[in-house]
XYZ file of C-alpha atoms in Angstrom:
614
model
C -0.052 -0.022 0.008
C 2.760 2.402 0.915
C 4.634 1.801 -2.353
C 1.404 2.581 -4.382
C 0.872 5.851 -2.423
C 4.571 6.734 -3.219
C 4.085 6.311 -6.982
C 0.750 8.258 -6.883
C 2.513 10.969 -5.035
C 5.279 11.156 -7.583
C 2.735 11.696 -10.351
C 0.831 14.212 -8.434
C 3.588 16.167 -6.848
C 6.220 16.210 -9.559
C 5.919 19.931 -10.168
C 6.562 20.539 -6.406
C 10.253 19.511 -6.456
C 10.834 20.700 -9.999
C 14.149 18.910 -10.621
C 14.807 18.408 -14.356
C 15.544 14.982 -15.809
C 19.236 15.785 -16.339
C 19.619 16.647 -12.631
C 17.868 13.502 -11.505
C 19.879 11.373 -13.918
C 23.114 12.888 -12.542
C 22.086 12.289 -8.963
C 21.060 8.666 -9.720
C 24.693 8.031 -10.825
C 26.248 9.880 -7.865
C 28.566 7.673 -5.818
C 26.752 8.559 -2.600
C 23.235 7.573 -3.973
C 24.786 4.363 -5.262
C 26.242 3.734 -1.766
C 22.902 4.371 -0.069
C 21.354 1.683 -2.321
C 24.369 -0.620 -2.041
C 24.530 -0.675 -5.900
C 27.422 -2.316 -7.734
C 27.934 -2.802 -11.497
C 26.042 -5.883 -12.716
C 28.008 -8.412 -14.844
C 25.698 -7.968 -17.802
C 25.776 -4.206 -17.585
C 23.725 -1.756 -15.513
C 23.449 -2.037 -11.803
C 22.383 -4.465 -9.125
C 22.031 -4.015 -5.414
C 23.635 -6.132 -2.701
C 20.373 -5.870 -0.767
C 18.306 -8.981 -1.405
C 15.162 -7.771 0.257
C 12.334 -6.385 -1.847
C 11.115 -4.276 1.107
C 14.115 -1.994 0.990
C 13.088 -0.479 -2.351
C 10.233 1.782 -3.233
C 10.406 1.457 -7.001
C 9.272 -1.866 -8.604
C 12.720 -2.453 -10.095
C 14.660 -0.383 -7.560
C 17.184 -3.170 -6.961
C 18.474 -2.717 -10.566
C 17.448 0.841 -11.465
C 18.991 3.440 -9.205
C 17.338 6.134 -11.223
C 13.809 4.718 -10.750
C 14.537 4.304 -7.047
C 15.670 7.897 -6.696
C 12.632 9.210 -8.458
C 10.338 7.028 -6.313
C 12.009 8.175 -3.144
C 11.903 11.800 -4.083
C 8.179 11.403 -4.854
C 7.452 9.606 -1.566
C 9.099 12.427 0.386
C 6.089 14.548 -0.606
C 3.500 11.987 0.478
C 0.968 13.184 3.088
C 2.378 13.756 6.549
C -0.478 11.711 7.958
C 1.440 8.508 7.001
C 3.470 9.157 10.181
C 6.182 6.547 10.875
C 5.437 4.872 7.553
C 6.406 8.062 5.664
C 9.573 7.918 3.509
C 11.109 10.743 5.629
C 10.836 8.417 8.578
C 11.811 5.140 6.875
C 14.704 6.572 4.927
C 16.365 9.359 6.935
C 19.688 9.119 5.253
C 18.177 9.280 1.775
C 15.951 12.187 2.862
C 18.887 14.204 4.277
C 20.933 13.753 1.196
C 18.150 14.660 -1.281
C 17.199 17.659 0.771
C 20.775 18.913 0.596
C 21.261 18.126 -3.160
C 17.987 19.578 -4.364
C 17.333 22.299 -1.752
C 13.962 20.729 -0.829
C 12.444 23.324 1.482
C 8.768 22.584 0.815
C 8.564 18.974 2.184
C 5.698 18.059 4.520
C 6.581 18.206 8.165
C 6.407 14.663 9.402
C 6.591 13.509 13.052
C 8.807 10.393 13.072
C 8.154 9.143 16.679
C 9.780 5.662 16.288
C 12.928 6.935 14.674
C 13.355 9.867 17.036
C 12.992 7.687 20.073
C 15.434 5.128 18.677
C 17.971 7.810 17.608
C 17.813 9.607 20.911
C 18.509 6.382 22.799
C 21.649 5.884 20.793
C 22.685 9.480 20.884
C 25.499 8.972 18.382
C 28.662 11.024 18.765
C 31.676 8.974 17.800
C 32.559 5.580 16.255
C 34.842 2.735 17.367
C 35.757 -0.152 15.045
C 35.917 -3.362 17.253
C 37.857 -6.359 16.110
C 37.218 -9.599 18.184
C 40.364 -11.491 17.411
C 40.500 -15.074 16.055
C 39.566 -17.976 18.334
C 41.231 -21.191 17.480
C 38.684 -23.693 18.744
C 35.785 -22.378 16.604
C 35.851 -22.515 12.802
C 33.303 -19.747 12.593
C 35.642 -17.383 14.637
C 39.034 -18.286 13.229
C 38.985 -15.364 10.711
C 38.116 -12.868 13.433
C 35.213 -10.447 13.130
C 34.478 -6.744 13.021
C 31.666 -4.527 14.421
C 31.149 -0.888 15.004
C 30.503 0.741 18.459
C 28.534 3.966 18.595
C 29.546 6.068 21.561
C 27.768 9.015 23.219
C 29.469 12.401 23.750
C 30.841 11.594 27.252
C 31.486 7.871 26.830
C 35.352 8.020 26.749
C 35.725 10.533 29.554
C 33.319 8.731 31.849
C 34.416 5.162 30.854
C 30.946 4.124 30.066
C 31.554 2.195 26.838
C 29.419 -0.659 28.204
C 26.391 1.635 27.790
C 27.123 2.179 24.061
C 25.431 0.338 21.193
C 27.136 -1.942 18.675
C 26.322 -2.270 14.989
C 26.848 -5.770 13.886
C 26.303 -7.611 10.589
C 26.124 -11.371 10.688
C 24.629 -14.597 9.329
C 21.138 -15.216 10.663
C 21.190 -18.881 11.745
C 17.906 -20.571 12.590
C 18.338 -23.742 14.619
C 21.589 -25.076 15.906
C 23.943 -25.879 12.968
C 27.261 -27.362 14.075
C 30.509 -25.608 13.403
C 31.342 -27.592 10.194
C 27.895 -27.069 8.689
C 28.046 -23.382 9.599
C 31.396 -23.018 7.894
C 30.066 -24.771 4.721
C 26.850 -22.823 4.522
C 28.680 -19.658 5.146
C 30.994 -20.319 2.203
C 28.072 -21.202 -0.070
C 25.756 -18.350 0.809
C 23.377 -20.561 2.736
C 22.413 -17.896 5.371
C 20.853 -14.495 5.039
C 22.818 -11.623 6.581
C 21.163 -9.002 8.822
C 22.328 -5.822 10.517
C 21.509 -5.506 14.243
C 22.103 -2.779 16.770
C 22.514 -4.183 20.338
C 23.990 -3.038 23.623
C 27.803 -3.251 23.459
C 27.818 -4.978 26.809
C 26.036 -7.885 25.241
C 28.510 -8.205 22.365
C 31.409 -7.819 24.800
C 30.145 -10.733 26.912
C 29.612 -12.870 23.792
C 33.122 -12.409 22.358
C 35.259 -11.848 25.339
C 33.775 -14.383 27.689
C 31.608 -16.933 25.759
C 34.090 -17.308 22.856
C 37.263 -16.308 24.749
C 38.302 -13.768 22.131
C 40.570 -10.728 22.744
C 38.967 -7.430 21.599
C 40.749 -4.625 19.799
C 38.946 -1.199 19.842
C 40.011 1.236 17.094
C 38.733 4.740 17.825
C 37.935 6.384 14.548
C 38.228 10.028 13.663
C 34.690 10.232 12.245
C 32.954 13.437 13.237
C 29.609 13.619 15.077
C 27.837 14.521 11.774
C 29.486 11.550 10.020
C 28.567 9.146 12.794
C 25.019 10.419 12.690
C 24.813 9.852 8.926
C 25.914 6.260 9.301
C 23.438 5.555 12.070
C 20.559 7.025 10.034
C 21.387 4.570 7.289
C 21.518 1.639 9.802
C 17.851 2.582 10.591
C 17.043 2.142 6.926
C 18.609 -1.382 6.995
C 16.510 -2.690 9.929
C 15.494 -6.296 9.228
C 16.653 -5.922 5.634
C 18.227 -9.162 4.302
C 21.455 -9.423 2.407
C 23.070 -12.595 1.094
C 25.858 -13.604 3.450
C 29.089 -15.131 2.239
C 31.932 -16.030 4.541
C 34.566 -14.796 2.154
C 33.373 -11.589 0.763
C 29.844 -10.367 1.505
C 30.498 -10.702 5.205
C 30.537 -8.587 8.395
C 33.693 -6.702 7.480
C 32.595 -5.879 3.876
C 29.228 -4.564 5.045
C 30.847 -2.357 7.726
C 33.182 -0.852 5.116
C 30.051 0.122 3.234
C 28.770 1.871 6.346
C 32.017 3.814 6.733
C 31.708 4.981 3.133
C 28.240 6.235 4.023
C 29.666 8.109 7.065
C 32.477 9.742 5.057
C 31.762 10.181 1.266
C 34.831 9.805 -0.754
C 36.338 6.843 1.082
C 37.310 4.101 -1.222
C 37.379 0.932 0.991
C 35.212 -1.708 -0.565
C 36.950 -1.474 -3.949
C 40.034 -2.943 -2.322
C 38.214 -6.243 -1.739
C 36.788 -7.594 -5.149
C 37.234 -11.179 -4.204
C 37.613 -11.690 -0.487
C 37.143 -9.408 2.588
C 39.068 -11.030 5.425
C 38.487 -9.067 8.659
C 42.120 -8.452 9.494
C 42.657 -7.130 5.969
C 39.781 -4.739 6.249
C 41.183 -3.414 9.511
C 44.389 -2.744 7.580
C 42.447 -0.858 4.980
C 40.682 1.260 7.556
C 43.903 2.050 9.202
C 45.610 2.901 5.890
C 42.764 5.314 5.029
C 43.781 7.367 8.099
C 40.633 6.699 10.034
C 42.210 5.388 13.270
C 43.033 7.757 16.117
C 43.934 5.314 18.941
C 43.698 1.675 19.830
C 42.494 -0.037 23.071
C 42.900 -3.696 23.989
C 40.574 -5.879 26.070
C 41.998 -9.312 26.845
C 39.725 -12.338 26.951
C 38.760 -13.984 30.207
C 40.830 -17.018 29.318
C 43.942 -14.885 28.652
C 43.519 -13.186 31.992
C 43.167 -16.526 33.716
C 46.291 -17.978 32.135
C 48.303 -14.751 32.837
C 47.356 -14.825 36.500
C 48.292 -18.490 36.802
C 51.558 -18.136 34.925
C 53.752 -17.182 37.953
C 52.370 -20.058 40.044
C 54.372 -23.216 40.560
C 52.896 -26.546 39.447
C 51.977 -27.265 43.080
C 50.242 -23.869 43.515
C 48.337 -24.470 40.264
C 47.084 -27.723 41.595
C 46.125 -25.978 44.843
C 44.100 -23.351 42.787
C 42.350 -26.287 41.062
C 41.350 -27.770 44.425
C 40.404 -24.423 45.827
C 38.070 -23.675 42.897
C 36.244 -26.853 43.625
C 36.240 -26.683 47.439
C 36.742 -23.354 49.285
C 37.505 -25.352 52.424
C 40.984 -25.490 51.065
C 41.353 -21.867 52.346
C 41.566 -23.280 55.866
C 43.809 -26.246 54.985
C 47.450 -26.558 55.887
C 48.744 -26.439 52.359
C 47.129 -23.077 51.612
C 47.859 -21.543 55.003
C 51.554 -22.512 54.731
C 51.941 -20.214 51.735
C 53.154 -16.664 52.204
C 50.323 -14.135 52.006
C 51.238 -12.803 48.516
C 51.176 -16.387 47.170
C 47.911 -17.056 48.856
C 46.475 -14.056 47.139
C 47.561 -15.242 43.708
C 46.194 -18.762 44.233
C 42.835 -17.441 45.515
C 42.662 -14.977 42.495
C 43.451 -17.774 40.049
C 40.828 -20.071 41.635
C 38.224 -17.319 41.418
C 38.963 -16.605 37.741
C 38.818 -20.267 37.005
C 35.411 -20.597 38.628
C 34.086 -17.577 36.653
C 35.542 -19.017 33.433
C 33.855 -22.347 33.997
C 30.518 -20.611 34.802
C 30.464 -18.828 31.431
C 27.390 -19.730 29.469
C 26.092 -22.081 32.265
C 22.858 -21.668 34.215
C 23.363 -20.187 37.638
C 24.573 -22.795 40.198
C 24.045 -21.684 43.847
C 26.956 -23.792 45.026
C 29.253 -22.241 42.468
C 27.928 -18.756 43.413
C 28.668 -19.455 47.061
C 32.228 -20.585 46.274
C 32.814 -17.450 44.179
C 31.508 -15.295 47.051
C 33.840 -16.983 49.560
C 36.862 -16.581 47.197
C 35.931 -12.909 46.781
C 35.794 -12.526 50.511
C 39.287 -14.089 50.819
C 40.600 -11.807 48.091
C 39.202 -8.751 49.800
C 40.941 -9.709 53.043
C 44.219 -10.382 51.217
C 44.069 -8.445 47.825
C 46.069 -9.790 44.931
C 48.263 -7.435 42.912
C 46.739 -5.773 39.832
C 46.970 -7.963 36.752
C 49.154 -6.358 34.163
C 48.921 -8.012 30.763
C 51.436 -7.176 28.025
C 49.559 -6.194 24.864
C 50.116 -8.772 22.095
C 50.975 -7.813 18.497
C 48.279 -5.888 16.645
C 46.110 -8.151 14.480
C 46.648 -5.956 11.416
C 50.407 -6.350 11.657
C 50.196 -10.011 10.578
C 50.722 -11.085 6.984
C 47.885 -10.384 4.477
C 45.465 -13.218 3.786
C 46.079 -14.235 0.173
C 49.243 -16.199 -0.762
C 51.033 -16.673 -4.060
C 53.922 -19.106 -4.173
C 56.614 -20.288 -6.482
C 58.983 -23.074 -5.719
C 61.740 -25.288 -7.131
C 62.493 -28.761 -5.892
C 63.459 -32.302 -6.632
C 61.437 -35.592 -6.212
C 63.655 -38.684 -6.354
C 66.080 -36.856 -8.605
C 63.388 -35.389 -10.893
C 63.459 -31.520 -10.872
C 60.281 -29.530 -10.808
C 58.823 -26.090 -10.384
C 55.682 -25.613 -8.430
C 53.258 -22.653 -8.448
C 50.470 -22.038 -5.986
C 47.657 -19.759 -4.913
C 45.861 -19.795 -1.628
C 42.768 -17.598 -1.204
C 43.125 -17.568 2.613
C 44.545 -17.480 5.188
C 47.368 -18.974 7.302
C 49.143 -22.242 8.031
C 51.313 -23.265 10.989
C 54.515 -22.341 9.162
C 53.467 -18.940 7.677
C 54.958 -15.725 8.974
C 54.102 -15.834 12.606
C 53.761 -12.117 13.645
C 50.354 -11.563 15.235
C 49.171 -15.116 14.774
C 48.927 -17.695 17.570
C 51.310 -20.665 17.192
C 49.403 -23.726 16.144
C 46.635 -21.953 14.214
C 45.855 -22.928 10.671
C 42.914 -22.167 8.372
C 43.451 -22.606 4.644
C 40.636 -22.142 2.227
C 40.858 -22.785 -1.564
C 44.467 -23.532 -2.073
C 45.772 -24.649 -5.556
C 49.168 -26.068 -6.489
C 50.349 -27.032 -9.907
C 53.740 -28.607 -10.689
C 55.891 -28.503 -13.814
C 58.515 -31.233 -14.178
C 61.748 -30.850 -16.194
C 60.347 -32.532 -19.284
C 57.607 -29.830 -19.324
C 55.062 -32.242 -17.929
C 52.439 -30.339 -15.892
C 50.181 -31.825 -13.291
C 47.760 -30.702 -10.587
C 49.579 -31.359 -7.325
C 46.808 -30.481 -4.912
C 43.534 -28.534 -4.481
C 42.503 -27.873 -0.935
C 38.916 -26.886 -0.361
C 39.597 -26.435 3.333
C 42.387 -27.362 5.697
C 41.835 -26.258 9.294
C 43.937 -27.059 12.321
C 43.739 -25.902 15.886
C 46.686 -26.942 18.070
C 45.777 -25.325 21.383
C 48.113 -26.307 24.323
C 46.731 -27.990 27.364
C 47.741 -27.012 30.879
C 46.937 -27.746 34.484
C 43.895 -25.489 34.458
C 42.480 -25.862 30.982
C 42.370 -28.969 28.803
C 41.280 -27.890 25.312
C 40.981 -30.426 22.493
C 43.191 -29.962 19.497
C 41.630 -30.913 16.151
C 41.953 -30.733 12.419
C 39.749 -31.199 9.370
C 40.397 -31.044 5.680
C 39.389 -32.110 2.207
C 40.192 -31.795 -1.443
C 42.496 -33.310 -4.032
C 46.141 -34.274 -3.434
C 49.009 -36.459 -4.778
C 49.848 -39.487 -2.792
C 52.384 -42.260 -3.369
C 51.093 -44.741 -6.017
C 52.154 -47.823 -7.885
C 55.602 -48.032 -9.450
C 56.745 -44.833 -7.817
C 54.153 -42.616 -9.443
C 52.205 -40.010 -7.561
C 48.454 -40.610 -7.829
C 45.886 -37.754 -7.594
C 43.170 -38.774 -5.033
C 40.190 -37.050 -3.558
C 39.988 -37.240 0.285
C 38.275 -36.008 3.395
C 39.809 -36.353 6.759
C 40.061 -35.057 10.318
C 41.419 -35.882 13.739
C 41.518 -34.921 17.380
C 43.982 -35.108 20.180
C 46.185 -32.999 22.458
C 48.819 -30.255 22.308
C 51.349 -29.465 25.109
C 53.710 -26.470 25.426
C 57.234 -27.779 26.043
C 58.704 -24.342 26.526
C 58.361 -20.785 25.340
C 57.316 -21.066 21.668
C 57.604 -24.871 21.536
C 54.520 -27.142 21.036
C 54.270 -30.873 20.792
C 51.035 -32.424 19.445
C 49.541 -35.845 18.933
C 46.265 -36.520 17.167
C 44.411 -39.656 16.197
C 43.115 -39.300 12.646
C 40.542 -40.739 10.271
C 40.437 -40.457 6.419
C 38.183 -41.478 3.542
C 39.893 -41.550 0.125
C 38.909 -42.176 -3.426
C 42.001 -43.623 -5.059
C 42.253 -45.036 -8.611
C 44.919 -47.544 -7.319
C 42.317 -49.060 -4.911
C 39.521 -51.346 -5.927
C 36.788 -49.660 -3.817
C 35.233 -46.408 -4.669
C 35.949 -45.098 -1.123
C 38.562 -46.487 1.198
C 38.597 -45.573 4.946
C 41.725 -45.342 7.097
C 42.643 -44.509 10.680
C 45.985 -43.129 11.657
C 47.962 -40.588 13.606
C 49.502 -37.162 13.158
C 52.135 -35.952 15.575
C 54.953 -33.483 15.639
C 56.764 -30.490 17.039
C 56.356 -26.788 16.314
C 59.034 -24.210 17.247
C 58.751 -20.549 16.867
C 62.364 -19.430 16.565
C 64.032 -16.039 15.736
C 63.948 -16.764 12.009
C 60.313 -18.097 11.805
C 58.585 -21.304 12.386
C 59.902 -24.923 12.291
C 57.738 -28.014 12.028
C 58.751 -31.668 12.389
C 55.949 -33.983 11.654
C 55.289 -37.722 11.529
C 52.010 -39.097 10.325
C 50.524 -42.327 9.124
C 47.339 -43.789 7.560
C 46.297 -47.396 7.900
C 43.680 -48.332 5.322
C 41.094 -51.011 5.693
C 42.383 -52.571 2.479
C 45.809 -53.208 3.938
C 47.625 -50.182 2.400
C 49.865 -48.382 4.964
C 51.094 -44.870 4.180
C 53.531 -42.891 6.390
C 55.262 -39.604 5.991
C 58.081 -37.850 7.786
C 58.445 -34.151 7.033
C 60.495 -31.133 8.096
C 59.842 -27.543 7.237
C 61.320 -24.182 8.098
C 59.856 -20.787 7.169
C 62.038 -17.628 7.162
C 60.012 -14.480 7.596
C 61.870 -12.059 5.365
C 59.234 -9.322 5.724
C 55.613 -9.149 6.630
C 54.515 -9.836 3.091
C 57.324 -12.217 2.108
C 58.671 -15.543 3.317
C 60.988 -18.313 2.237
C 60.175 -21.943 3.133
C 62.475 -24.967 2.841
C 60.880 -28.376 3.206
C 61.896 -31.988 3.033
C 59.762 -35.146 3.197
C 60.166 -38.855 2.979
C 57.013 -40.929 2.001
C 56.515 -44.638 2.629
C 53.853 -46.715 1.006
C 53.115 -50.475 0.519
C 52.396 -49.757 -3.160
C 56.017 -48.788 -3.928
C 59.463 -47.848 -2.697
C 60.009 -44.804 -0.489
C 60.210 -41.417 -2.211
C 62.189 -38.339 -1.146
C 61.362 -34.714 -1.938
C 62.934 -31.374 -1.151
C 61.697 -27.926 -2.067
C 62.548 -24.289 -1.655
C 59.480 -22.013 -1.938
C 59.041 -18.265 -2.068
C 55.713 -17.027 -0.607
C 54.156 -13.561 -1.291
C 51.209 -12.492 0.805
C 48.719 -9.783 -0.248
C 45.022 -9.005 -0.140
């Protein structure tokens, strides 16, 4: 009904706004109008909007005709004021402001927008903060990181009241309870709609910092109050409006870059990401555009717990574990024998462990009572303030896309190998700002050229994800890996056979020292191999090794094996060293020996140059 009224109003009121066709055509192609409609060039010519919700547009073909949408909007602005909150001036405040300014519209009806005014006054936008919840290894949906925008009021920073601010978030709308693997797959394939939401920042802070154990980085932007207001007005226009959501490109970070371009016309942010928009890369782009004034860091609850427990001896950590389960330990001889400063550290560690375990759980009266008694002990004997060193900035890590060129030898046969990985990081890549043991590779391609000019596909990884999170006395996380695609494996008569495979595994990782991890995982694998009689052959096996972060880069020593149900046994021993030449360039030397019942052992050595960019 509203859209019909808008079109009737355009016909009836055209003389009122008096803009000639040339002016309207020019405005319809203006970058800011295109940004307000989220228009991009269509592959077959013309325009298409990223918005996949018919309700966002007034014109019948507004998703593809920015000129028709502009004319329909302009006409709708002159609709009767009696429409109230359904009037175009109320539904599209950002469009209305821009058209008023461009066309000098001084004769518009005076409309009272009660819903918008109440919503806007509650937010009271003054300044903007870009928030980056860092990657969390044990969740595939969180391993890329995330971005959102915090809208602060005028006195937020001076009063330290950021928890009262609001957060603009764009994310996949997931109905039901899809598991992490299904979430990752549907996110890659566009299986979820994406929605903007505006929620209290305290709620998002609890979600990322506590529930998902992710550090938060807060980038205070130099947007003016007017620029922040312009962006918030457009968020009102996008309420409950659906976009397609794609994990790689049309994701949280890309949509927020669009908002920043609404806030400050002339910014060219989204054009830098024609294929992928990895959150850390978008933070780099925002910083490079000169938008960042200062940076704050909020450590996760898990990081705070581990930092508080770090100075404790093994015995004291065990005491903290017992104390978290039974506050009667406070009166026991082992606890009372400690000097008062050590008692304070143990009690604080036990309290933090209890609060960490309580995250996401229903309230337990017994746990609440233990927490109260620990707080009372800490009040009587206060622990020292927890001072956490700030880790490397996320944007200082290498860019997400990787090109590679290598030369090597396989059993005396020389080859060149060329590769492209769309995202993101493996355990040997340049380590700055990445946790040791993190790996998430998506869409990796390698082709090999042998000395006789014989070319072959070496591997095609659809996904290869690994989380090697170390266990300790307080926390016992599970390490895991999953991957699938095409790869070359030892075949008959010394040949390398191209197979399709899907595999995964789980186990444990342990820190042997500063920057040294040891891991051991049990694995499973299903493989389609032309050398096997069956269409699909299952296997069980192991994957174990050492990771060492040294002054030059990362070193990995790995031993793995697969034991197939058909009797084939395949084992591999590999060593790799990456040298971090610069943030965007690395050299990798690798050597491997493969064993298979189908043929004799093979040896391979390779030197690879890796170039990172986005």
